Coordinates of N, CA, C and O and ligand atoms in Angstrom, one line a residue:
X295 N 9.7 124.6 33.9 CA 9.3 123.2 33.9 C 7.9 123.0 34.5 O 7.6 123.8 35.4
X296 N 6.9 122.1 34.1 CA 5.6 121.9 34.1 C 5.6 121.1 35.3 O 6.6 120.4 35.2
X297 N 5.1 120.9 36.3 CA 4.7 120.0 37.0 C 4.1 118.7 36.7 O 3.2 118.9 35.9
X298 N 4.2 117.5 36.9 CA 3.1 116.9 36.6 C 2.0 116.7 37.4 O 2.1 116.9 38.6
X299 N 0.4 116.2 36.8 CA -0.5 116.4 37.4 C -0.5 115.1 38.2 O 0.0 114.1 37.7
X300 N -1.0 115.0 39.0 CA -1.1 114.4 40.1 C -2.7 113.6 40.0 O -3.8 114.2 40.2
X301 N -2.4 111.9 39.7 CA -3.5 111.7 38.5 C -4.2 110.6 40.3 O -3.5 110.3 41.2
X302 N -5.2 110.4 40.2 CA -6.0 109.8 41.4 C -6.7 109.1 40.6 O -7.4 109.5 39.7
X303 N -6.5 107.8 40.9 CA -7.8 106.5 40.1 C -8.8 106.6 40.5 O -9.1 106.9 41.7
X304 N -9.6 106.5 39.6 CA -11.4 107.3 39.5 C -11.8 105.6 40.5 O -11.0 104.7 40.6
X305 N -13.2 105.7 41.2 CA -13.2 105.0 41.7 C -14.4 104.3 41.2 O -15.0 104.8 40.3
X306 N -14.9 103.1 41.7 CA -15.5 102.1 40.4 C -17.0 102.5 41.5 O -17.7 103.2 40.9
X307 N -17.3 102.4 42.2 CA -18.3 102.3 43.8 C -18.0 103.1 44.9 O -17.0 102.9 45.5
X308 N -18.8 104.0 45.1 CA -18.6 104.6 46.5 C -18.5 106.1 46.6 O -19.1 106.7 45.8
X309 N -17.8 106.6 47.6 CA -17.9 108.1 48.0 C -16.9 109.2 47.5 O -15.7 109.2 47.9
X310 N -17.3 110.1 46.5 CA -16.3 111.4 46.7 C -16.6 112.3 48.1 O -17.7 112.3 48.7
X311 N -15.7 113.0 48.6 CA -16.0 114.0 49.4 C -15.1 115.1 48.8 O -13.8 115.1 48.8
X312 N -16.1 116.0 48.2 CA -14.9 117.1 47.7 C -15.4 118.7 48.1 O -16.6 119.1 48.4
X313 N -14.4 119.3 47.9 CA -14.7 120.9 48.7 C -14.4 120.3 50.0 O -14.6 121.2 50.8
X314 N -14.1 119.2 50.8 CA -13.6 119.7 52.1 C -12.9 120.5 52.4 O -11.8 120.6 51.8
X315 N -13.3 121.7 53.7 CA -12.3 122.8 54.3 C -10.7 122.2 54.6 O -10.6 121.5 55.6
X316 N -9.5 122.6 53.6 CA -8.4 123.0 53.3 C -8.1 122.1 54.7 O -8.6 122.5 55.7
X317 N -7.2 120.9 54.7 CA -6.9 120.3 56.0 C -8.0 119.9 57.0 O -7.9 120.2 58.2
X318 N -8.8 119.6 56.6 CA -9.7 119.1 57.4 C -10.3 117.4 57.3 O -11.2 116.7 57.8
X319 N -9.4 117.3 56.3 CA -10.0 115.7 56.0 C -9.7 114.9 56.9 O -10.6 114.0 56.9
X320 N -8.5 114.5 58.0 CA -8.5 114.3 58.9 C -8.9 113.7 59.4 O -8.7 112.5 59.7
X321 N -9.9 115.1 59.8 CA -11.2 114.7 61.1 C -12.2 114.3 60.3 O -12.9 113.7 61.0
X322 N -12.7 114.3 58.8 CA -13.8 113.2 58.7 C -13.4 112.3 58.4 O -14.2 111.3 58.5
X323 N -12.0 111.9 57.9 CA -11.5 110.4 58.3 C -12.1 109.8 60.0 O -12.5 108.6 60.3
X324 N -12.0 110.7 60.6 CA -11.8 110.3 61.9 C -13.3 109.5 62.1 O -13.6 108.4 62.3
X325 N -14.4 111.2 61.7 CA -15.9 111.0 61.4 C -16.4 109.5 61.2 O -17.3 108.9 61.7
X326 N -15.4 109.2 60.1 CA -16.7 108.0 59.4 C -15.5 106.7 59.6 O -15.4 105.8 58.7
X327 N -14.9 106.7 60.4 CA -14.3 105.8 61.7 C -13.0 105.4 60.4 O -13.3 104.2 60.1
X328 N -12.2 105.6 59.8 CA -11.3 105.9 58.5 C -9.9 106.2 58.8 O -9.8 107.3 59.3
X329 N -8.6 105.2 58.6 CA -8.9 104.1 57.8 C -9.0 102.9 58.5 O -8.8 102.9 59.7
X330 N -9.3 101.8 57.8 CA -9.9 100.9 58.8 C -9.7 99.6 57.9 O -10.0 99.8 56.7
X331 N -9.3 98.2 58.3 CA -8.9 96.9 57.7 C -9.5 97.3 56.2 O -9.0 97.6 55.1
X332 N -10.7 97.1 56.6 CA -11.4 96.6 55.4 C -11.4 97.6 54.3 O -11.3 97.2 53.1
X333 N -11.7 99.2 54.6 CA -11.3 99.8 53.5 C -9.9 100.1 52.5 O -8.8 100.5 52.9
X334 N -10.3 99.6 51.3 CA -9.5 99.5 50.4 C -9.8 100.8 49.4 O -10.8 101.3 49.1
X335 N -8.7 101.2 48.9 CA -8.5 102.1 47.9 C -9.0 103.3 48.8 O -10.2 103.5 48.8
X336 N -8.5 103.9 49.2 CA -9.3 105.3 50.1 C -8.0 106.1 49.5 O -6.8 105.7 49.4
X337 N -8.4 107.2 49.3 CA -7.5 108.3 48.5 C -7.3 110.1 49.6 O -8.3 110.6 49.9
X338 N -6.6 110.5 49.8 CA -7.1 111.8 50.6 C -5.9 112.7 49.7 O -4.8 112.5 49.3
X339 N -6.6 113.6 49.5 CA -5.9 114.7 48.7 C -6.2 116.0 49.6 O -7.3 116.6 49.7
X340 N -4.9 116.3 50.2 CA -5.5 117.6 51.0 C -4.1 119.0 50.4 O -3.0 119.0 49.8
X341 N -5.0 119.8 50.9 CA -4.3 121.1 50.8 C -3.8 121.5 49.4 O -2.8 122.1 49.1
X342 N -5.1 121.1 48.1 CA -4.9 120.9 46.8 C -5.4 122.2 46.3 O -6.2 122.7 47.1
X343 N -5.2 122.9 45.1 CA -5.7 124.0 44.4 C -7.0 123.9 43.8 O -7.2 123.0 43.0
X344 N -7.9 124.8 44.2 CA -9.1 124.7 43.8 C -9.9 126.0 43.5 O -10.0 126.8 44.4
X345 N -10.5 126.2 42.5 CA -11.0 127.2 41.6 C -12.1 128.2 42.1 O -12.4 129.2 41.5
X346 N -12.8 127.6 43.7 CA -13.7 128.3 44.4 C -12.9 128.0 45.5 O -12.4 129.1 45.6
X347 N -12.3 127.4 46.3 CA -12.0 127.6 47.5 C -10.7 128.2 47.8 O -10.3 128.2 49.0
X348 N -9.9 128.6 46.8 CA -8.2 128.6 47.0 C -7.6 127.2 47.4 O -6.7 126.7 46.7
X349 N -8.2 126.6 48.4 CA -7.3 124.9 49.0 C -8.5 124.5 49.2 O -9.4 125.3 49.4
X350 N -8.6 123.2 49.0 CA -9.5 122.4 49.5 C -8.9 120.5 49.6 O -7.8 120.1 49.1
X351 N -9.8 119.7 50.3 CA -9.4 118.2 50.2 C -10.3 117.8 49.7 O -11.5 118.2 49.3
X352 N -9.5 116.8 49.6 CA -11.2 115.8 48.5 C -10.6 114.7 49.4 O -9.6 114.7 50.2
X353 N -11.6 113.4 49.1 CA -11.6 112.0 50.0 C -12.5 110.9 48.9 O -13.6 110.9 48.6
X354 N -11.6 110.1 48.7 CA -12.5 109.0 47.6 C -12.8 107.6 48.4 O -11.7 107.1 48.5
X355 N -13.2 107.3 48.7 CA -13.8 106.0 49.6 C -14.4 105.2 48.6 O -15.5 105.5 48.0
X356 N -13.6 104.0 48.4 CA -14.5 102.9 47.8 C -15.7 102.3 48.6 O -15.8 102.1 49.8
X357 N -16.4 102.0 47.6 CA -17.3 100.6 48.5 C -18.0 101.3 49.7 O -18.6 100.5 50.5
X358 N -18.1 102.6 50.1 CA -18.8 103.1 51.3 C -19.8 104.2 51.1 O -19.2 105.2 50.7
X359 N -20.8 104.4 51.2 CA -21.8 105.4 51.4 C -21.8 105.3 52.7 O -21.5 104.4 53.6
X360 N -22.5 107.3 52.7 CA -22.6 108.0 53.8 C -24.1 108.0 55.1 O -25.1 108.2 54.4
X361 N -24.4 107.9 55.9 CA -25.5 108.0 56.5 C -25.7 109.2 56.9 O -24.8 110.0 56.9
X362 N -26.9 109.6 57.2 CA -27.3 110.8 57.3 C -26.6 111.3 58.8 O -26.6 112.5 59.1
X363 N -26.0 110.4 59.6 CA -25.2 110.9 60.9 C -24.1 111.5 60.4 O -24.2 112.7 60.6
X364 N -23.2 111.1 60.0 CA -22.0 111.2 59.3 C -21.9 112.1 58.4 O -20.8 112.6 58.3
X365 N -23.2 112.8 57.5 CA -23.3 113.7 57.0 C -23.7 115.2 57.7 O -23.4 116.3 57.3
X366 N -24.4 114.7 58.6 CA -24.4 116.1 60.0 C -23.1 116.2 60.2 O -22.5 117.3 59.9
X367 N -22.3 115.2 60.8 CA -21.3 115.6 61.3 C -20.3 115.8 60.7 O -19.4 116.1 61.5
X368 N -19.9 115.9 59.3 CA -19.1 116.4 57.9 C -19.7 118.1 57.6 O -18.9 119.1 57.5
X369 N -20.9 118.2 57.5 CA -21.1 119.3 57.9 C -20.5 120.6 58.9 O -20.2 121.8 58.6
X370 N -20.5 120.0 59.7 CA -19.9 120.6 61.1 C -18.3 121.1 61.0 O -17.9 121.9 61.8
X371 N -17.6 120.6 60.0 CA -16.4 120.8 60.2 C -16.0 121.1 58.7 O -14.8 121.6 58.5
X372 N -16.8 120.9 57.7 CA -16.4 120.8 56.4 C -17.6 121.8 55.8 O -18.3 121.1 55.1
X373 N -18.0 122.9 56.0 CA -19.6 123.2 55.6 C -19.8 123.6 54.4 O -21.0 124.1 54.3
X374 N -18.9 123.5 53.1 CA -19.0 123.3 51.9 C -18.9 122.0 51.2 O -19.2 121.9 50.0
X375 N -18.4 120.9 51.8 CA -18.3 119.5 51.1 C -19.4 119.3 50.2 O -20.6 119.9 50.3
X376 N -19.0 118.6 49.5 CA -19.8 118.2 48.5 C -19.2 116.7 48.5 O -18.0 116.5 48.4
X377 N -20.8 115.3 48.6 CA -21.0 114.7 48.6 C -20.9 113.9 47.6 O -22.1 113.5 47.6
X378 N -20.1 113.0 46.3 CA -20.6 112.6 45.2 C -20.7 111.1 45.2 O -19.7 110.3 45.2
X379 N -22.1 110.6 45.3 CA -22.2 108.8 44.9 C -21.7 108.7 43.7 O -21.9 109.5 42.7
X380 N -20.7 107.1 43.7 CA -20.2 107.2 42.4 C -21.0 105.4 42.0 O -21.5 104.5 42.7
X381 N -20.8 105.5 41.1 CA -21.5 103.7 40.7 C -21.1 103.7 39.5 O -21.3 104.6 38.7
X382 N -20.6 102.5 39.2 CA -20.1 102.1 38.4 C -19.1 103.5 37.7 O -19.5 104.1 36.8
X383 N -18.3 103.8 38.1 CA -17.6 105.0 37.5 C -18.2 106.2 37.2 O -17.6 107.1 36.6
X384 N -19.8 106.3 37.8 CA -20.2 107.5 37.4 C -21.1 108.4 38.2 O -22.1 107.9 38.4
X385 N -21.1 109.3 38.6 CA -21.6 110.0 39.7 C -22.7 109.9 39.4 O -23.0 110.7 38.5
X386 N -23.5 109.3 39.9 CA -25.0 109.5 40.2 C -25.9 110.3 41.0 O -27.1 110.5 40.8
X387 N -25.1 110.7 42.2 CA -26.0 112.0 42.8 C -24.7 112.9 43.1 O -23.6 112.5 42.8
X388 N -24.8 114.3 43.6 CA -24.0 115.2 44.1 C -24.7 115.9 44.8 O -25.7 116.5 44.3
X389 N -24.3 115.8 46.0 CA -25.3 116.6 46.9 C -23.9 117.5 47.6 O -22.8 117.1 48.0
X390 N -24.4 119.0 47.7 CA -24.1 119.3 49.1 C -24.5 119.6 50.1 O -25.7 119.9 50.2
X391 N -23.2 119.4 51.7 CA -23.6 119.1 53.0 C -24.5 120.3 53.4 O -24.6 121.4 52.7
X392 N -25.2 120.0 54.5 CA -26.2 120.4 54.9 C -26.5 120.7 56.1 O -27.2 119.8 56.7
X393 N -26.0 121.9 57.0 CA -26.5 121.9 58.1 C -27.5 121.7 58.9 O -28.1 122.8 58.7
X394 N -28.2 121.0 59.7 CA -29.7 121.0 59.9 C -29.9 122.7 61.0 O -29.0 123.5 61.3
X395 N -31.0 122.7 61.2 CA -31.4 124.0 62.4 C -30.7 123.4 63.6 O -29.9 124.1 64.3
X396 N -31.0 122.1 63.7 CA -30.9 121.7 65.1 C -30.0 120.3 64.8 O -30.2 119.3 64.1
X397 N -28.8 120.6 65.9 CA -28.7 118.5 66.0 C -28.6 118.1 67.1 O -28.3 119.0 67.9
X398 N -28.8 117.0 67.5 CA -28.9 116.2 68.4 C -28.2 114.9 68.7 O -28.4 113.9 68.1
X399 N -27.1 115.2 69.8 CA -26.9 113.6 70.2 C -25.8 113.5 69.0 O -25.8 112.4 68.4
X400 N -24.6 114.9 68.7 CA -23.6 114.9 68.0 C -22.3 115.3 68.4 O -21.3 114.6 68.3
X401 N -22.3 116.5 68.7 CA -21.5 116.9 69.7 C -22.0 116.8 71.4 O -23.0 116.3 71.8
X402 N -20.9 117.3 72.2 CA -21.2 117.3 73.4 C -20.9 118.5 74.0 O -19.7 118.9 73.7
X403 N -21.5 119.2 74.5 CA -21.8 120.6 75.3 C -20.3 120.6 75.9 O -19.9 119.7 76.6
X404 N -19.7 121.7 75.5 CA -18.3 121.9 76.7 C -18.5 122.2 78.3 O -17.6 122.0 79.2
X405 N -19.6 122.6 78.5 CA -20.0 122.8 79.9 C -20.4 121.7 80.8 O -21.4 121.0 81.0
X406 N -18.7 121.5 81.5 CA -19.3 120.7 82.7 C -20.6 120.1 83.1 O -21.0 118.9 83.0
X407 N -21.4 121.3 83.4 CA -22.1 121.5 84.6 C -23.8 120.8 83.8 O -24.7 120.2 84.4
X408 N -23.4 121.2 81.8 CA -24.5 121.1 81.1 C -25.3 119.8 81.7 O -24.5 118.9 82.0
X409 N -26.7 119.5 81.9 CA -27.7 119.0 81.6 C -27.6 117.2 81.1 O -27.9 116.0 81.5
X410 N -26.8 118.0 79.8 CA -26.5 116.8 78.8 C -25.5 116.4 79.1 O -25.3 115.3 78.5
X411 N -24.4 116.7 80.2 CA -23.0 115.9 80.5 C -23.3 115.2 82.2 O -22.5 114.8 83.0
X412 N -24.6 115.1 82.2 CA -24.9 114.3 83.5 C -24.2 113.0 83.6 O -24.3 112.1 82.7
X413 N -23.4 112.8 84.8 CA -22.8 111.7 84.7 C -24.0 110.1 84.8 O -23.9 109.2 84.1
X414 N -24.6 110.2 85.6 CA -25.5 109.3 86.2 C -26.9 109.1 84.7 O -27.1 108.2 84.0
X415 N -27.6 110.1 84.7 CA -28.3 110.2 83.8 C -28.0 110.9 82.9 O -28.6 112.0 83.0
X416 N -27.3 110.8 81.9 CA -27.3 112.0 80.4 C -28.9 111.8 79.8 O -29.8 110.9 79.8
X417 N -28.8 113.4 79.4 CA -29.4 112.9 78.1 C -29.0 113.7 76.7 O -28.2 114.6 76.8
X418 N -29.3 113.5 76.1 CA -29.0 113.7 74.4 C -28.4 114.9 73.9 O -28.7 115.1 72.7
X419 N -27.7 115.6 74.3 CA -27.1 116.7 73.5 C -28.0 117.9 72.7 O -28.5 117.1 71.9
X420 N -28.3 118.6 72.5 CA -29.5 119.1 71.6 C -28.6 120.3 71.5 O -28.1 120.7 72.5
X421 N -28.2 120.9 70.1 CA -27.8 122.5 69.8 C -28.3 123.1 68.6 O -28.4 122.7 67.5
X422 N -28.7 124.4 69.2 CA -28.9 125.1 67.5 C -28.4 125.5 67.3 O -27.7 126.2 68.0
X423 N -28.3 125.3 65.4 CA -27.2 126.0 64.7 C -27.2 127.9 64.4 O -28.0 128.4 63.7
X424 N -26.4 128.5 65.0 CA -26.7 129.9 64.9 C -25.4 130.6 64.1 O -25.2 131.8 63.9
X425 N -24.6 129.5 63.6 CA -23.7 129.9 62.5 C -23.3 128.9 62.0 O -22.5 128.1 62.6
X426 N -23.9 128.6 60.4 CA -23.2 127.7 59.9 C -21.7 127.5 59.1 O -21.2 126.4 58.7
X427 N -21.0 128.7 58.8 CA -19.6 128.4 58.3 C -18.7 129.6 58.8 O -18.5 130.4 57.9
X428 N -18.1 129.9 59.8 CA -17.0 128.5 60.4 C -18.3 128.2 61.9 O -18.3 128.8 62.9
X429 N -18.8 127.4 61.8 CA -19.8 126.6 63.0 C -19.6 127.0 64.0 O -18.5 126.9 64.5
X430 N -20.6 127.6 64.6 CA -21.3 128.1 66.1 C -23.0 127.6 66.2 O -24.0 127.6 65.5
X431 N -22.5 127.0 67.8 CA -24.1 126.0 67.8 C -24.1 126.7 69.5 O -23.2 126.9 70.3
X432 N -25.4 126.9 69.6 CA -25.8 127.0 70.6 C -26.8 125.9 71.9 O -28.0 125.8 72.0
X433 N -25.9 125.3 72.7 CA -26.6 124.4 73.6 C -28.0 124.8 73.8 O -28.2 126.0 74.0
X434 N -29.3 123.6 73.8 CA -30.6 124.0 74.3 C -30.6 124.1 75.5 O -31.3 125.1 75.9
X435 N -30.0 123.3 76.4 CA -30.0 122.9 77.9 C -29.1 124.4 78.7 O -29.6 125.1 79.6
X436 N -28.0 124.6 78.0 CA -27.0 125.6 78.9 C -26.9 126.6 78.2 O -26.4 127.5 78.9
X437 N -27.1 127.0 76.8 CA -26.8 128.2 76.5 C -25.6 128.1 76.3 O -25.4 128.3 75.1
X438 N -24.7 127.8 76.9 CA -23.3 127.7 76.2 C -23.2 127.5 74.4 O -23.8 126.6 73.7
X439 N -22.6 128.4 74.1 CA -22.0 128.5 72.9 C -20.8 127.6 72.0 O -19.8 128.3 71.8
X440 N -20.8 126.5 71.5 CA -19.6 126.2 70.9 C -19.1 126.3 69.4 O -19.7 125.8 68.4
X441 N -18.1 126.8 69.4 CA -16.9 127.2 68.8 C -16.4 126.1 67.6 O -16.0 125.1 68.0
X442 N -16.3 126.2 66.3 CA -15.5 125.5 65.7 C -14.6 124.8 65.8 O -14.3 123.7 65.3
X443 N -13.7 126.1 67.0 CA -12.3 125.1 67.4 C -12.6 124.5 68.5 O -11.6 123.9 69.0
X444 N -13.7 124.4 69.0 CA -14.4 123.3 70.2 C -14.9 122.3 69.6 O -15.0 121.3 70.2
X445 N -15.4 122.3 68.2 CA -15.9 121.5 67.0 C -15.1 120.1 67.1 O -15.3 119.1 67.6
X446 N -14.1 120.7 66.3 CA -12.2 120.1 66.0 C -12.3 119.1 66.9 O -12.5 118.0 66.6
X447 N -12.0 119.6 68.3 CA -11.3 118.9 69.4 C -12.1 117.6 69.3 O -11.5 116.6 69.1
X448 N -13.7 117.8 69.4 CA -14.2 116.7 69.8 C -14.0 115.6 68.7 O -14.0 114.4 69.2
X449 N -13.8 115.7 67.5 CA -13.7 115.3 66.7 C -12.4 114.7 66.3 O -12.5 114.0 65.3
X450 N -11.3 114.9 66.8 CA -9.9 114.6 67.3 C -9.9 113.4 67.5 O -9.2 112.6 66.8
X451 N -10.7 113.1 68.7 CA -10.7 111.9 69.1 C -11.7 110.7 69.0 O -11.4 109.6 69.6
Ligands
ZN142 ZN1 -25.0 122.6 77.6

């Protein structure tokens, strides 16, 4: 017996996110503050069969484009996503995500003690990226190292 396919309404304006890491959509729901009153028609297809990744999710967002913050931070946890603007029913760009060298003022350093977790005065977070898939960034301030699944957590919430 055939399955049937499992058909998703194409969307008229707005965001594909496809190739997200296999359960991870989630957390860029979480990312790009999702779901939320006003978005309408939002689609999440996770843990689906895919011809380069084995599983992947996809994410269709009407009516919403991405900002370059949001795209750092899809990065971070999704490091093959692929980005597609859609308009009027038709993709007009496809970009994929993009780790920068460095980000700033995205995550937060797990170390207490870091620089950047001053209670009184913070300042800005700064890490370089010294692995981009599965994500390890290295703090500027403490050297501390964080972890993908240090990635997750923050992003949890
Ligand atoms: Zn630090």
């Amino acid at each position: 017996m055939k399955e049937p396919d499992l058909k998703i309404k194409p969307i008229k304006n707005g965001t594909v996110i496809d190739h997200i890491t296999a359960n991870k959509s989630l957390y860029v729901l979480n990312i790009l503050g999702l779901p939320s009153e006003e978005a309408k028609d939002l689609t999440v297809a996770m843990n689906v069969s895919s011809h380069e990744m084995g599983r992947k999710d996809i994410l269709k967002i009407e009516n919403r484009e991405l900002n370059t913050h949001e795209v750092d931070q899809i990065a971070l946890i999704a490091p093959d996503a692929t980005i597609n603007i859609v308009r009027d029913y038709g993709i007009v760009q496809k970009e994929k995500v993009q780790l920068n060298k460095e980000l700033t003022g995205i995550i937060k350093c797990t170390n207490p003690k870091c620089i950047s977790n001053e209670q009184f005065e913070p300042i800005q977070s700064k890490f370089t990226v010294i692995n981009k898939s599965p994500a390890e960034l290295r703090c500027k301030y403490c050297e501390r190292i964080i972890k993908s699944k240090d990635i997750d957590l923050q992003f949890q919430n």
